[in-house]
CSV table of C-alpha atoms in Angstrom, one decimal:
chain,number,residue,atom,x,y,z
A,1,MET,CA,9.2,22.8,-18.3
A,2,GLY,CA,7.8,26.3,-18.5
A,3,GLN,CA,4.3,25.0,-18.9
A,4,LYS,CA,4.6,22.8,-15.9
A,5,LEU,CA,5.8,25.7,-13.8
A,6,SER,CA,2.9,27.8,-15.0
A,7,ASN,CA,0.5,25.1,-14.0
A,8,LYS,CA,1.9,25.0,-10.5
A,9,ARG,CA,1.6,28.7,-10.0
A,10,GLN,CA,-2.1,28.6,-10.8
A,11,LYS,CA,-2.8,26.1,-8.0
A,12,THR,CA,-4.6,27.4,-5.0
A,13,THR,CA,-3.5,26.9,-1.5
A,14,PRO,CA,-5.6,25.1,1.1
A,15,GLN,CA,-6.3,28.5,2.6
A,16,ASP,CA,-7.6,29.8,-0.7
A,17,ASP,CA,-9.8,26.8,-1.1
A,18,LEU,CA,-11.2,27.2,2.4
A,19,GLN,CA,-11.9,30.9,1.9
A,20,CYS,CA,-13.6,30.3,-1.4
A,21,THR,CA,-15.7,27.7,0.1
A,22,SER,CA,-16.9,30.0,2.8
A,23,SER,CA,-17.1,33.2,0.8
A,24,SER,CA,-20.9,33.1,0.5
A,25,THR,CA,-21.5,32.5,4.2
A,26,SER,CA,-21.3,34.8,7.2
A,27,ASP,CA,-18.2,36.2,8.8
A,28,ASN,CA,-18.3,33.2,11.2
A,29,GLY,CA,-17.7,30.9,8.3
A,30,HIS,CA,-14.7,32.9,7.2
A,31,LEU,CA,-13.4,32.9,10.8
A,32,ILE,CA,-13.7,29.2,11.1
A,33,SER,CA,-12.0,28.4,7.8
A,34,SER,CA,-9.1,30.9,8.4
A,35,THR,CA,-8.7,29.7,12.1
A,36,LEU,CA,-8.7,26.1,11.1
A,37,TYR,CA,-6.1,26.8,8.4
A,38,ARG,CA,-3.8,28.7,10.7
A,39,ALA,CA,-4.1,26.0,13.3
A,40,SER,CA,-3.2,23.3,10.8
A,41,SER,CA,-0.2,25.1,9.3
A,42,PRO,CA,3.1,23.1,9.4
A,43,GLY,CA,5.1,23.7,12.6
A,44,ASP,CA,2.0,24.5,14.7
A,45,ASP,CA,1.8,21.4,16.9
A,46,ASN,CA,-0.6,23.1,19.3
A,47,LEU,CA,-3.9,24.5,18.2
A,48,PHE,CA,-3.7,27.3,20.8
A,49,ASN,CA,-0.3,28.5,19.7
A,50,SER,CA,-1.8,29.6,16.3
A,51,CYS,CA,-5.1,31.2,17.4
A,52,SER,CA,-5.9,33.9,19.9
A,53,ASN,CA,-8.2,33.1,22.8
A,54,GLN,CA,-10.8,35.4,21.3
A,55,ASP,CA,-10.6,33.5,18.0
A,56,LEU,CA,-11.1,30.2,19.8
A,57,ASP,CA,-14.0,31.5,21.9
A,58,THR,CA,-15.7,32.7,18.7
A,59,LEU,CA,-14.9,29.5,17.0
A,60,GLN,CA,-16.5,27.4,19.7
A,61,ARG,CA,-19.6,29.6,19.7
A,62,SER,CA,-19.9,29.7,15.9
A,63,VAL,CA,-19.4,26.0,15.0
A,64,THR,CA,-23.1,25.3,15.6
A,65,SER,CA,-24.2,28.1,13.4
A,66,ILE,CA,-22.5,26.8,10.3
A,67,PRO,CA,-24.4,24.3,8.2
A,68,ASP,CA,-23.0,20.7,8.5
A,69,ASP,CA,-22.4,20.3,4.8
A,70,LEU,CA,-20.2,23.4,4.7
A,71,MET,CA,-18.4,22.4,7.9
A,72,ILE,CA,-17.7,19.0,6.4
A,73,GLU,CA,-16.5,20.6,3.2
A,74,ILE,CA,-14.0,22.7,5.2
A,75,LEU,CA,-12.8,20.0,7.5
A,76,SER,CA,-12.5,17.3,4.9
A,77,ARG,CA,-9.7,19.2,3.2
A,78,LEU,CA,-7.5,19.1,6.3
A,79,PRO,CA,-4.8,16.6,7.3
A,80,VAL,CA,-5.4,14.0,10.0
A,81,LYS,CA,-3.0,15.6,12.5
A,82,SER,CA,-5.1,18.8,12.4
A,83,LEU,CA,-8.4,17.0,12.7
A,84,LEU,CA,-7.3,15.1,15.7
A,85,LYS,CA,-6.6,18.5,17.4
A,86,PHE,CA,-9.9,20.0,16.3
A,87,ARG,CA,-11.8,17.3,18.0
A,88,CYS,CA,-10.9,19.0,21.3
A,89,VAL,CA,-12.5,22.3,20.3
A,90,SER,CA,-16.1,21.4,21.1
A,91,LYS,CA,-18.4,18.4,21.5
A,92,SER,CA,-20.1,19.1,18.2
A,93,LEU,CA,-16.8,19.1,16.3
A,94,LEU,CA,-15.8,15.9,18.1
A,95,ALA,CA,-19.1,14.2,17.0
A,96,LEU,CA,-18.8,15.5,13.4
A,97,ILE,CA,-15.1,14.5,12.9
A,98,SER,CA,-15.7,11.1,14.5
A,99,SER,CA,-18.8,10.3,12.5
A,100,PRO,CA,-18.6,7.4,9.9
A,101,ASP,CA,-20.0,9.7,7.2
A,102,PHE,CA,-17.3,12.3,7.7
A,103,ILE,CA,-14.6,9.7,7.8
A,104,ARG,CA,-15.8,8.3,4.5
A,105,THR,CA,-15.9,11.8,3.0
A,106,HIS,CA,-12.4,12.5,4.2
A,107,VAL,CA,-11.1,9.2,2.7
A,108,ARG,CA,-12.8,9.9,-0.6
A,109,LYS,CA,-11.2,13.3,-0.9
A,110,ASN,CA,-7.8,12.0,0.0
A,111,ASN,CA,-8.0,9.2,-2.5
A,112,GLU,CA,-9.0,11.6,-5.2
A,113,ASN,CA,-5.9,13.8,-5.0
A,114,ILE,CA,-2.2,13.0,-5.3
A,115,ASN,CA,-1.3,14.0,-1.8
A,116,HIS,CA,-0.4,10.4,-1.0
A,117,ARG,CA,2.6,9.5,1.0
A,118,VAL,CA,5.2,6.8,0.1
A,119,ILE,CA,6.0,4.5,3.0
A,120,CYS,CA,9.2,2.3,2.9
A,121,CYS,CA,11.1,-0.2,4.9
A,122,VAL,CA,14.7,0.8,4.3
A,123,HIS,CA,17.8,-1.2,5.1
A,124,CYS,CA,19.5,0.3,8.1
A,125,ASP,CA,22.2,-2.2,9.2
A,126,GLU,CA,24.1,-5.3,8.1
A,127,PHE,CA,22.1,-7.5,10.5
A,128,GLY,CA,18.8,-7.1,8.5
A,129,GLY,CA,17.2,-4.3,10.5
A,130,SER,CA,15.0,-1.8,8.8
A,131,ASP,CA,14.0,1.8,9.4
A,132,LEU,CA,10.6,3.1,8.4
A,133,LYS,CA,10.6,6.2,6.2
A,134,GLU,CA,8.0,8.2,4.4
A,135,PHE,CA,7.9,11.2,2.0
A,136,PRO,CA,5.2,12.9,-0.1
A,137,LEU,CA,4.8,11.2,-3.5
A,138,LYS,CA,3.9,14.6,-5.1
A,139,SER,CA,7.3,16.0,-3.9
A,140,ALA,CA,9.3,13.2,-5.3
A,141,LEU,CA,7.5,13.5,-8.7
A,142,ASN,CA,7.8,17.2,-9.0
A,143,GLU,CA,10.7,18.5,-7.0
A,144,PRO,CA,14.4,18.1,-7.7
A,145,VAL,CA,15.1,17.0,-4.1
A,146,THR,CA,12.9,15.3,-1.5
A,147,ARG,CA,13.7,14.5,2.1
A,148,ALA,CA,12.3,11.4,3.8
A,149,THR,CA,11.2,11.6,7.4
A,150,ASP,CA,11.5,8.8,10.0
A,151,ILE,CA,8.3,7.4,11.3
A,152,ASP,CA,7.9,5.2,14.4
A,153,TYR,CA,7.2,1.5,14.1
A,154,PRO,CA,4.0,0.3,15.8
A,155,LYS,CA,4.8,0.1,19.4
A,156,GLY,CA,6.9,-3.0,20.3
A,157,TYR,CA,8.0,-3.8,16.7
A,158,ASP,CA,11.1,-1.7,16.3
A,159,LYS,CA,13.5,-2.4,13.4
A,160,ILE,CA,12.3,-5.9,12.6
A,161,GLY,CA,14.3,-7.2,9.7
A,162,SER,CA,11.4,-9.1,8.0
A,163,PHE,CA,8.8,-6.4,8.6
A,164,LYS,CA,6.9,-6.4,5.3
A,165,ILE,CA,4.4,-3.9,3.9
A,166,VAL,CA,1.6,-6.0,2.4
A,167,GLY,CA,-0.6,-3.2,1.1
A,168,SER,CA,-2.6,-0.1,1.9
A,169,CYS,CA,-6.3,0.8,1.6
A,170,ASN,CA,-8.0,4.0,2.8
A,171,GLY,CA,-5.1,4.9,5.1
A,172,LEU,CA,-4.8,1.5,6.8
A,173,VAL,CA,-1.6,-0.3,6.1
A,174,CYS,CA,-1.2,-4.1,6.5
A,175,VAL,CA,2.2,-5.3,7.6
A,176,THR,CA,3.6,-8.7,8.5
A,177,PHE,CA,6.4,-9.6,10.9
A,178,PRO,CA,8.0,-12.9,12.1
A,179,LYS,CA,6.8,-13.9,15.5
A,180,LYS,CA,9.4,-14.2,18.2
A,181,ARG,CA,10.8,-17.7,18.9
A,182,SER,CA,8.8,-19.0,16.0
A,183,LYS,CA,10.3,-22.2,14.5
A,184,ASN,CA,7.8,-22.8,11.8
A,185,GLY,CA,7.5,-19.6,9.8
A,186,GLU,CA,4.5,-18.3,11.8
A,187,LEU,CA,3.8,-14.7,11.0
A,188,GLY,CA,2.2,-11.9,12.9
A,189,ILE,CA,0.0,-9.5,11.0
A,190,LEU,CA,-1.0,-5.9,11.9
A,191,LEU,CA,-3.5,-3.4,10.5
A,192,TRP,CA,-1.9,-0.1,11.1
A,193,ASN,CA,-2.9,3.6,10.7
A,194,PRO,CA,0.4,5.5,10.6
A,195,SER,CA,-1.4,8.9,10.6
A,196,MET,CA,-3.2,8.1,13.9
A,197,LYS,CA,-0.4,5.9,15.3
A,198,LYS,CA,-2.9,3.1,16.0
A,199,TYR,CA,-2.8,-0.5,15.1
A,200,ARG,CA,-4.6,-3.8,15.6
A,201,LYS,CA,-2.9,-7.2,15.9
A,202,LEU,CA,-4.7,-9.9,14.0
A,203,PRO,CA,-5.5,-13.2,15.8
A,204,LYS,CA,-3.1,-16.1,15.4
A,205,PHE,CA,-3.2,-17.9,12.1
A,206,ASP,CA,-4.1,-21.4,13.5
A,207,THR,CA,-3.7,-24.4,11.2
A,208,LYS,CA,-4.0,-28.2,11.7
A,209,LEU,CA,-0.7,-28.8,9.8
A,210,ASN,CA,1.9,-30.8,11.6
A,211,SER,CA,4.6,-28.3,12.3
A,212,THR,CA,6.9,-30.8,13.9
A,213,ILE,CA,7.9,-32.4,10.6
A,214,TRP,CA,8.0,-29.3,8.4
A,215,HIS,CA,10.9,-28.9,6.1
A,216,SER,CA,10.0,-25.5,4.7
A,217,TRP,CA,7.1,-23.1,4.3
A,218,PHE,CA,5.8,-20.4,2.0
A,219,VAL,CA,3.3,-17.6,3.0
A,220,ALA,CA,1.4,-15.6,0.4
A,221,CYS,CA,-0.5,-12.7,1.8
A,222,GLY,CA,-2.8,-10.0,0.4
A,223,TYR,CA,-4.9,-7.1,1.8
A,224,GLY,CA,-7.8,-5.2,0.4
A,225,TYR,CA,-11.2,-3.5,1.0
A,226,ASP,CA,-14.6,-5.2,0.6
A,227,GLU,CA,-16.6,-2.2,-0.3
A,228,SER,CA,-20.0,-4.0,-0.4
A,229,ASN,CA,-19.6,-5.0,3.3
A,230,ASP,CA,-17.4,-2.0,4.3
A,231,ASP,CA,-14.8,-4.4,5.6
A,232,TYR,CA,-11.1,-4.7,5.4
A,233,LYS,CA,-9.8,-8.2,4.7
A,234,VAL,CA,-6.6,-10.1,4.7
A,235,VAL,CA,-6.0,-13.4,2.7
A,236,ALA,CA,-3.1,-15.6,3.7
A,237,MET,CA,-2.0,-18.9,2.1
A,238,LEU,CA,0.4,-21.0,4.1
A,239,SER,CA,2.0,-23.9,2.2
A,240,VAL,CA,4.3,-26.4,3.9
A,241,ARG,CA,6.6,-29.2,2.6
A,242,TYR,CA,7.2,-32.2,4.8
A,243,ARG,CA,10.4,-34.0,5.4
A,244,GLN,CA,10.6,-37.2,3.3
A,245,PRO,CA,13.2,-40.0,2.9
A,246,GLU,CA,15.8,-39.2,0.4
A,247,GLY,CA,14.6,-39.8,-3.2
A,248,VAL,CA,10.9,-39.5,-2.2
A,249,THR,CA,8.9,-36.6,-3.7
A,250,MET,CA,8.3,-34.0,-1.0
A,251,LYS,CA,4.7,-33.9,0.2
A,252,GLU,CA,3.0,-30.4,0.3
A,253,ASP,CA,-0.1,-29.1,2.1
A,254,THR,CA,-1.7,-25.7,1.9
A,255,VAL,CA,-4.2,-23.8,4.1
A,256,THR,CA,-5.9,-20.6,2.9
A,257,LYS,CA,-7.8,-18.3,5.3
A,258,MET,CA,-9.5,-14.9,5.1
A,259,TYR,CA,-9.5,-12.4,8.0
A,260,SER,CA,-12.4,-9.9,8.5
A,261,ARG,CA,-11.8,-6.7,10.4
A,262,LYS,CA,-15.5,-6.6,11.3
A,263,THR,CA,-15.5,-10.0,13.0
A,264,HIS,CA,-11.8,-10.0,14.0
A,265,THR,CA,-11.6,-13.7,13.0
A,266,TRP,CA,-10.0,-15.9,10.4
A,267,GLU,CA,-12.2,-18.1,8.2
A,268,GLU,CA,-10.8,-21.1,6.3
A,269,ILE,CA,-11.7,-20.9,2.6
A,270,GLU,CA,-11.1,-23.0,-0.5
A,271,ASN,CA,-7.5,-23.3,-1.6
A,272,LEU,CA,-6.2,-21.9,-4.8
A,273,LYS,CA,-6.4,-24.5,-7.6
A,274,ASP,CA,-5.0,-22.7,-10.7
A,275,GLY,CA,-1.3,-23.1,-10.1
A,276,ILE,CA,0.7,-21.8,-7.1
A,277,PRO,CA,1.6,-18.2,-6.2
A,278,ILE,CA,5.1,-17.2,-7.4
A,279,ASN,CA,5.1,-14.0,-5.5
A,280,GLU,CA,4.4,-13.4,-1.8
A,281,LEU,CA,2.2,-10.3,-1.9
A,282,GLY,CA,-1.2,-10.0,-3.5
A,283,ASN,CA,-2.1,-7.0,-5.6
A,284,PHE,CA,-5.5,-5.3,-4.9
A,285,ALA,CA,-7.7,-3.9,-7.6
A,286,SER,CA,-11.4,-3.9,-8.4
A,287,GLY,CA,-12.4,-5.6,-5.1
A,288,ARG,CA,-10.1,-8.5,-5.7
A,289,LEU,CA,-6.6,-9.7,-4.7
A,290,HIS,CA,-4.3,-11.0,-7.5
A,291,TRP,CA,-1.3,-13.2,-7.7
A,292,LEU,CA,0.8,-14.4,-10.6
A,293,THR,CA,0.8,-18.2,-10.5
A,294,SER,CA,2.4,-21.1,-12.3
A,295,THR,CA,1.6,-24.8,-12.7
A,296,THR,CA,5.1,-25.9,-13.4
A,297,MET,CA,7.5,-23.5,-11.6
A,298,PRO,CA,8.7,-24.6,-8.1
A,299,ARG,CA,7.8,-22.2,-5.4
A,300,ARG,CA,10.6,-20.5,-3.5
A,301,PHE,CA,10.2,-21.7,0.1
A,302,HIS,CA,11.8,-20.3,3.3
A,303,THR,CA,13.9,-22.6,5.5
A,304,LYS,CA,15.3,-22.0,9.0
A,305,HIS,CA,18.8,-21.4,7.5
A,306,ASN,CA,18.1,-19.6,4.3
A,307,ILE,CA,15.5,-17.1,3.0
A,308,HIS,CA,15.4,-17.2,-0.8
A,309,SER,CA,15.3,-14.0,-2.7
A,310,TYR,CA,12.2,-13.2,-4.6
A,311,ALA,CA,13.0,-13.5,-8.3
A,312,LEU,CA,10.7,-13.1,-11.3
A,313,VAL,CA,9.6,-16.0,-13.5
A,314,SER,CA,10.4,-16.3,-17.2
A,315,GLU,CA,7.4,-16.8,-19.4
A,316,THR,CA,9.2,-19.7,-21.2
A,317,GLU,CA,9.7,-21.5,-17.9
A,318,GLY,CA,6.2,-21.6,-16.5
A,319,ASP,CA,2.6,-21.7,-17.6
A,320,LEU,CA,1.8,-18.3,-16.0
A,321,LYS,CA,-1.7,-17.2,-15.0
A,322,ILE,CA,-3.2,-14.2,-13.1
A,323,VAL,CA,-5.4,-15.6,-10.3
A,324,SER,CA,-7.8,-13.4,-8.3
A,325,ILE,CA,-9.9,-13.9,-5.2
A,326,ASP,CA,-13.1,-11.8,-4.8
A,327,LEU,CA,-13.1,-10.4,-1.2
A,328,GLU,CA,-16.9,-10.4,-1.1
A,329,SER,CA,-17.7,-13.8,-2.5
A,330,LYS,CA,-14.4,-15.5,-1.3
A,331,MET,CA,-14.2,-17.2,-4.7
A,332,PHE,CA,-11.1,-17.6,-6.8
A,333,GLY,CA,-11.0,-16.7,-10.5
A,334,VAL,CA,-8.7,-16.2,-13.4
A,335,VAL,CA,-7.9,-12.9,-15.1
A,336,GLU,CA,-7.1,-13.4,-18.8
A,337,TYR,CA,-3.5,-12.8,-19.7
A,338,PRO,CA,-2.8,-10.2,-22.4
A,339,GLU,CA,-2.3,-11.4,-25.9
A,340,HIS,CA,1.4,-11.3,-26.9
A,341,GLU,CA,4.1,-13.5,-28.3
A,342,LYS,CA,5.6,-15.5,-25.5
A,343,SER,CA,9.2,-14.6,-25.0
A,344,ASN,CA,12.0,-15.0,-22.6
A,345,SER,CA,10.8,-12.1,-20.4
A,346,TYR,CA,10.4,-12.0,-16.7
A,347,CYS,CA,7.0,-11.1,-15.4
A,348,ALA,CA,5.6,-9.4,-12.3
A,349,LEU,CA,2.2,-8.0,-11.3
A,350,GLY,CA,1.6,-4.5,-9.9
A,351,ILE,CA,-0.9,-1.7,-9.5
A,352,ALA,CA,-0.8,1.4,-11.7
A,353,GLY,CA,-3.3,4.1,-10.9
A,354,GLY,CA,-5.6,1.6,-9.2
A,355,ARG,CA,-5.6,-0.7,-12.2
A,356,LEU,CA,-4.0,-4.1,-12.5
A,357,CYS,CA,-0.7,-4.0,-14.5
A,358,LEU,CA,1.8,-6.5,-15.8
A,359,VAL,CA,5.5,-5.7,-16.0
A,360,ARG,CA,7.8,-7.6,-18.4
A,361,THR,CA,11.6,-7.2,-18.3
A,362,TYR,CA,14.0,-8.6,-20.9
A,363,GLU,CA,17.7,-9.4,-20.8
A,364,SER,CA,18.1,-6.7,-23.5
A,365,ARG,CA,17.4,-4.1,-20.7
A,366,VAL,CA,13.9,-3.3,-22.0
A,367,MET,CA,10.9,-3.1,-19.6
A,368,ASP,CA,7.3,-3.1,-20.8
A,369,ILE,CA,4.4,-2.1,-18.6
A,370,SER,CA,0.8,-3.1,-19.6
A,371,VAL,CA,-2.4,-1.9,-17.8
A,372,MET,CA,-5.8,-3.5,-17.8
A,373,LYS,CA,-7.9,-0.4,-18.5
A,374,GLU,CA,-11.3,-2.2,-18.1
A,375,TYR,CA,-11.2,-4.8,-15.4
A,376,GLY,CA,-12.0,-8.3,-16.7
A,377,VAL,CA,-11.8,-7.4,-20.4
A,378,LYS,CA,-8.9,-9.1,-22.0
A,379,GLU,CA,-8.9,-6.7,-25.0
A,380,SER,CA,-8.4,-3.8,-22.7
A,381,TRP,CA,-4.8,-4.7,-21.8
A,382,THR,CA,-2.8,-1.8,-23.1
A,383,LYS,CA,1.0,-1.3,-23.2
A,384,VAL,CA,1.6,2.1,-21.5
A,385,ALA,CA,5.3,2.1,-21.3
A,386,SER,CA,8.4,0.6,-22.9
A,387,VAL,CA,11.6,1.9,-21.4
A,388,ASN,CA,15.3,1.0,-21.1
A,389,TYR,CA,16.4,0.3,-17.5
A,390,PRO,CA,19.9,0.9,-16.1
A,391,GLU,CA,22.6,-1.7,-16.6
A,392,HIS,CA,23.1,-2.5,-12.9
A,393,ILE,CA,19.4,-3.6,-12.6
A,394,VAL,CA,19.1,-7.4,-13.0
A,395,ALA,CA,16.3,-8.4,-15.4
A,396,LYS,CA,14.8,-11.2,-13.3
A,397,LEU,CA,14.7,-9.5,-10.0
A,398,TYR,CA,11.6,-7.9,-8.6
A,399,ARG,CA,10.0,-4.6,-9.9
A,400,GLN,CA,6.9,-3.0,-8.6
A,401,PRO,CA,4.9,0.0,-10.0
A,402,PHE,CA,3.2,1.7,-7.1
A,403,GLY,CA,3.2,5.6,-7.3
A,404,TRP,CA,1.3,5.9,-10.6
A,405,GLN,CA,-0.2,9.2,-11.4
A,406,ASN,CA,-2.3,10.5,-14.3
A,407,ASN,CA,-0.2,13.6,-14.9
A,408,GLY,CA,2.7,11.7,-16.5
A,409,GLY,CA,4.9,11.1,-13.4
A,410,HIS,CA,5.2,7.6,-12.1
A,411,MET,CA,7.3,5.8,-9.5
A,412,LEU,CA,8.5,2.2,-9.5
A,413,LYS,CA,10.6,-0.1,-7.4
A,414,LEU,CA,13.4,-1.8,-9.3
A,415,GLU,CA,15.2,-4.3,-7.0
A,416,LYS,CA,16.2,-2.2,-4.0
A,417,PHE,CA,15.9,1.2,-5.8
A,418,LEU,CA,13.1,3.7,-6.4
A,419,VAL,CA,13.0,5.2,-9.9
A,420,LEU,CA,10.8,7.8,-11.6
A,421,TYR,CA,9.3,7.2,-15.0
A,422,ASP,CA,8.3,10.1,-17.3
A,423,SER,CA,5.8,8.9,-19.8
A,424,GLU,CA,6.3,12.1,-21.9
A,425,ASP,CA,9.8,10.9,-23.1
A,426,ASP,CA,9.8,7.3,-21.9
A,427,SER,CA,12.8,8.0,-19.6
A,428,ILE,CA,13.6,6.9,-16.1
A,429,ARG,CA,15.7,8.6,-13.5
A,430,PHE,CA,16.7,8.1,-9.8
A,431,PRO,CA,15.1,10.6,-7.5
A,432,ILE,CA,17.3,12.4,-5.0
A,433,ILE,CA,15.8,11.6,-1.6
A,434,GLY,CA,17.6,12.7,1.6
A,435,ASN,CA,17.7,10.6,4.8
A,436,PHE,CA,17.0,7.4,2.7
A,437,GLY,CA,18.6,4.1,1.6
A,438,LEU,CA,18.1,0.8,-0.1
A,439,VAL,CA,14.4,-0.2,-0.1
A,440,ARG,CA,13.1,-3.5,1.2
A,441,TRP,CA,9.3,-3.0,0.9
A,442,VAL,CA,7.3,0.0,-0.3
A,443,ASP,CA,3.7,1.2,-0.9
A,444,THR,CA,1.7,4.5,-0.8
A,445,TYR,CA,-1.0,5.5,1.6
A,446,ALA,CA,-3.4,8.3,2.0
A,447,GLU,CA,-4.0,9.8,5.4
A,448,SER,CA,-7.3,8.9,7.0
A,449,LEU,CA,-9.2,8.6,10.3
A,450,VAL,CA,-10.2,5.0,9.7
A,451,LEU,CA,-9.5,3.0,12.8
A,452,PRO,CA,-7.7,-0.4,12.5
């Protein structure tokens, strides 16, 4: 513990970083860095409250005298809220901060550090409503007590009970919600930047399926980033079962589509052939979305009168596979399952530190987590954790690694609870988070200036 505290004391503040960056430049560079830091300090909602008029006048005159690479280095360390204010200082700052190159640099720096935020849909009432909360992941991992803050839903979507967080990439969060007056399971989908409070509603997911004779439906959805085309994409699979006479096998149809942010359109693509998804949300890693599938397990479908809980699947009950779809080529593939002795464990996919991981839980209250350290290489599957989980956690209910850091502190979702896992002693504990509750959906995101 003493060593950890020592390491924390050695860390520099953002102001130290800014001053070091500009130490070899003129006094104008130092003024810019210190002025920007003071303006971005917590509690200063107005740039002009934290700087004198003289400072601002000098700042406006001096911006053009600072090399662009140094200015980018200074600005890219600051939070989005501050950058949105600084765009009003001058036309040159507005142009710089709004440029695609700067936005990419800011995204890269935010993705490299651990200053990510945890965003959650939390149960708020007995009628299925949800509040949106967030808190710094770093605080939950390192501090004894953390307090969550309320964040606003995208305008017009307050406290929707089935509001789901599908995933997050470069500051854009994908969420789904049930459309009003929908009788056939139709979903609405948003791309949302919580930092900028901006969102884009995706076009309607049109299908030629006959909705008048539907019995039940299942939607699998995933979200990721196609780096080769600089495009954000959503993949949705809608499966329906049709009403049939008693004793007749129920007929099933599936439609799979991919949405492109660049074209703002859905494109129908080839359907999944290697089994059927047993979880709703895809896991994004290495440019691909992943689902755990089975060829023998019945899929849990939603009906008008009942929404089935998402339970895990026992390895002895189904022929499990990890299926992927490449967001660039739009082709499905199979990721080889790790070698192990098949047992009565319950499996789920997740993402740990940007890598694909497989979680197995056993009735003996043991949970194993394996990570694919080199994507696509079967031999690289490595068990990184084996830990006892609390007695009140049910083995076959959902668990999700999401806040996975390289410094030994990790966060997982077990059923409706968040837990912290310490790899140094293979222990888990429940974090103390104020203004919080039972968790429905959760993910992490890094602040960014990327527009939906």
